[in-house]
Amino acid sequence: MNRRKKASYSISVVAEMFGVHQQTIRLYEKEGLIRPSRSSGNTRQFTEEDVERLEEVIHLTHKLGVNLSGVNMILKLQRKVSRLQEQMNKLFEETKDQLEDETDILKDHVKAGAGRLLQIKQEKAIAAPSDDASSNGKSGTEGFQDLEIDYEDE
């Protein structure tokens, strides 16, 4: 199994990527907006996910003028929305599975009912000769008008 080490960036590289001072990044970390991992030498290591999150924080603060408390609230709400979306997706999937199961059951009931109707029709055809139906002008289906059909399981 080939295990690749995930790429990580130092604070100086990340600061240069976004054109911000390293102290700004440290402030964002202190405020809990980003959480880069640390090396054994206690050096910050930014993964791709950390860089993406930092990019979002910088966009909110520098481009949209949101203060740090607002950024914190936005990030919390985004996490909450993501969790809710996951829950909704799970519920939709469970509901879809239940509907498919119920559809299969209903199809089986319809097939059973159709089979029972065919059986009744065949029994009726055997009981009444076909030349009687043609001689009296009946179509052969008129006798089914008063027929009661039980669709419940027996």
CSV table of C-alpha atoms in Angstrom, one decimal:
chain,number,residue,atom,x,y,z
A,1,MET,CA,0.0,0.0,0.0
A,2,ASN,CA,1.4,3.3,-1.1
A,3,ARG,CA,0.9,6.0,1.6
A,4,ARG,CA,1.6,9.5,0.5
A,5,LYS,CA,2.3,12.2,3.0
A,6,LYS,CA,-0.2,15.0,2.7
A,7,ALA,CA,1.3,18.3,1.6
A,8,SER,CA,1.7,20.9,4.2
A,9,TYR,CA,2.8,24.5,4.1
A,10,SER,CA,4.6,26.7,6.6
A,11,ILE,CA,3.1,29.9,7.9
A,12,SER,CA,5.5,32.0,5.8
A,13,VAL,CA,4.4,30.2,2.6
A,14,VAL,CA,0.7,30.6,3.5
A,15,ALA,CA,1.2,34.2,4.4
A,16,GLU,CA,2.8,34.9,1.0
A,17,MET,CA,0.1,32.9,-0.8
A,18,PHE,CA,-2.6,35.3,0.5
A,19,GLY,CA,-0.5,38.5,0.9
A,20,VAL,CA,-1.1,38.8,4.6
A,21,HIS,CA,1.2,39.1,7.5
A,22,GLN,CA,2.1,36.0,9.5
A,23,GLN,CA,0.9,37.8,12.6
A,24,THR,CA,-2.6,38.0,11.0
A,25,ILE,CA,-2.6,34.2,10.6
A,26,ARG,CA,-1.5,33.8,14.2
A,27,LEU,CA,-4.4,36.0,15.3
A,28,TYR,CA,-6.8,33.9,13.3
A,29,GLU,CA,-5.4,30.8,15.0
A,30,LYS,CA,-5.6,32.4,18.4
A,31,GLU,CA,-9.3,33.3,17.8
A,32,GLY,CA,-9.9,29.6,16.8
A,33,LEU,CA,-10.9,30.4,13.2
A,34,ILE,CA,-8.1,28.1,11.9
A,35,ARG,CA,-6.4,25.1,13.5
A,36,PRO,CA,-3.2,24.1,11.8
A,37,SER,CA,-1.4,21.1,13.1
A,38,ARG,CA,2.0,21.3,14.7
A,39,SER,CA,5.2,19.4,13.8
A,40,SER,CA,7.3,17.7,16.5
A,41,GLY,CA,9.3,21.0,16.6
A,42,ASN,CA,6.0,22.9,17.3
A,43,THR,CA,6.0,24.5,13.8
A,44,ARG,CA,2.6,25.2,12.3
A,45,GLN,CA,1.8,23.0,9.3
A,46,PHE,CA,-1.1,24.0,7.1
A,47,THR,CA,-2.8,21.3,5.1
A,48,GLU,CA,-4.9,22.0,1.9
A,49,GLU,CA,-8.0,22.1,4.1
A,50,ASP,CA,-6.4,24.6,6.5
A,51,VAL,CA,-5.4,26.8,3.5
A,52,GLU,CA,-9.0,26.6,2.1
A,53,ARG,CA,-10.4,27.6,5.5
A,54,LEU,CA,-7.9,30.4,5.8
A,55,GLU,CA,-8.9,31.6,2.4
A,56,GLU,CA,-12.5,31.8,3.5
A,57,VAL,CA,-11.6,33.7,6.7
A,58,ILE,CA,-9.5,36.2,4.7
A,59,HIS,CA,-12.3,36.6,2.2
A,60,LEU,CA,-14.8,37.3,4.9
A,61,THR,CA,-12.5,39.7,6.8
A,62,HIS,CA,-10.6,41.5,4.1
A,63,LYS,CA,-13.1,41.5,1.2
A,64,LEU,CA,-16.4,41.6,3.0
A,65,GLY,CA,-15.4,43.5,6.1
A,66,VAL,CA,-16.8,40.9,8.6
A,67,ASN,CA,-15.3,41.2,12.1
A,68,LEU,CA,-13.7,38.1,13.8
A,69,SER,CA,-16.8,37.5,15.9
A,70,GLY,CA,-18.9,37.5,12.8
A,71,VAL,CA,-16.5,35.2,11.0
A,72,ASN,CA,-16.7,32.8,13.9
A,73,MET,CA,-20.5,32.9,13.8
A,74,ILE,CA,-20.6,32.3,10.1
A,75,LEU,CA,-18.2,29.3,10.3
A,76,LYS,CA,-20.3,27.8,13.1
A,77,LEU,CA,-23.5,28.3,11.1
A,78,GLN,CA,-21.8,26.7,8.1
A,79,ARG,CA,-20.9,23.6,10.1
A,80,LYS,CA,-24.4,23.4,11.5
A,81,VAL,CA,-25.9,23.7,8.0
A,82,SER,CA,-23.6,20.9,6.8
A,83,ARG,CA,-24.6,18.6,9.7
A,84,LEU,CA,-28.3,19.3,9.0
A,85,GLN,CA,-27.8,18.7,5.3
A,86,GLU,CA,-26.2,15.3,6.1
A,87,GLN,CA,-29.1,14.4,8.3
A,88,MET,CA,-31.6,15.4,5.6
A,89,ASN,CA,-29.7,13.4,3.0
A,90,LYS,CA,-29.8,10.4,5.4
A,91,LEU,CA,-33.6,10.8,6.0
A,92,PHE,CA,-34.2,11.1,2.3
A,93,GLU,CA,-32.3,8.0,1.6
A,94,GLU,CA,-34.1,6.1,4.3
A,95,THR,CA,-37.5,7.3,3.0
A,96,LYS,CA,-36.5,6.3,-0.6
A,97,ASP,CA,-35.6,2.8,0.6
A,98,GLN,CA,-38.9,2.5,2.5
A,99,LEU,CA,-40.9,3.7,-0.5
A,100,GLU,CA,-39.1,1.2,-2.7
A,101,ASP,CA,-39.9,-1.6,-0.3
A,102,GLU,CA,-43.6,-0.6,-0.1
A,103,THR,CA,-43.7,-0.4,-3.9
A,104,ASP,CA,-42.4,-4.0,-4.2
A,105,ILE,CA,-45.0,-5.1,-1.7
A,106,LEU,CA,-47.8,-3.4,-3.6
A,107,LYS,CA,-46.6,-4.9,-6.9
A,108,ASP,CA,-46.8,-8.3,-5.3
A,109,HIS,CA,-50.4,-7.6,-4.1
A,110,VAL,CA,-51.4,-6.4,-7.6
A,111,LYS,CA,-49.9,-9.5,-9.2
A,112,ALA,CA,-51.7,-11.7,-6.7
A,113,GLY,CA,-55.0,-9.9,-7.4
A,114,ALA,CA,-54.5,-10.2,-11.2
A,115,GLY,CA,-53.7,-13.9,-10.8
A,116,ARG,CA,-56.9,-14.4,-8.7
A,117,LEU,CA,-59.0,-12.5,-11.3
A,118,LEU,CA,-57.5,-14.7,-14.1
A,119,GLN,CA,-58.3,-17.8,-12.0
A,120,ILE,CA,-61.9,-16.6,-11.5
A,121,LYS,CA,-62.3,-15.8,-15.2
A,122,GLN,CA,-61.1,-19.3,-16.1
A,123,GLU,CA,-63.4,-20.9,-13.6
A,124,LYS,CA,-66.3,-18.9,-15.1
A,125,ALA,CA,-65.4,-19.9,-18.6
A,126,ILE,CA,-65.3,-23.6,-17.6
A,127,ALA,CA,-68.6,-23.3,-15.8
A,128,ALA,CA,-70.4,-21.7,-18.8
A,129,PRO,CA,-69.8,-23.1,-22.3
A,130,SER,CA,-68.6,-20.5,-24.8
A,131,ASP,CA,-71.4,-21.1,-27.3
A,132,ASP,CA,-74.0,-20.1,-24.6
A,133,ALA,CA,-72.3,-16.7,-24.3
A,134,SER,CA,-72.4,-16.1,-28.0
A,135,SER,CA,-75.9,-17.4,-28.4
A,136,ASN,CA,-77.4,-15.1,-25.7
A,137,GLY,CA,-75.7,-12.0,-27.0
A,138,LYS,CA,-73.6,-11.5,-23.9
A,139,SER,CA,-70.0,-10.4,-24.2
A,140,GLY,CA,-68.7,-12.8,-21.6
A,141,THR,CA,-67.7,-10.0,-19.2
A,142,GLU,CA,-71.2,-9.1,-18.1
A,143,GLY,CA,-71.3,-11.8,-15.5
A,144,PHE,CA,-68.5,-10.1,-13.7
A,145,GLN,CA,-70.5,-7.1,-12.7
A,146,ASP,CA,-71.7,-8.5,-9.4
A,147,LEU,CA,-68.5,-10.3,-8.6
A,148,GLU,CA,-66.9,-9.3,-5.3
A,149,ILE,CA,-63.1,-9.4,-5.2
A,150,ASP,CA,-61.2,-9.6,-1.9
A,151,TYR,CA,-57.8,-7.9,-2.2
A,152,GLU,CA,-56.8,-8.7,1.3
A,153,ASP,CA,-54.3,-11.5,2.0
A,154,GLU,CA,-56.1,-14.7,2.8
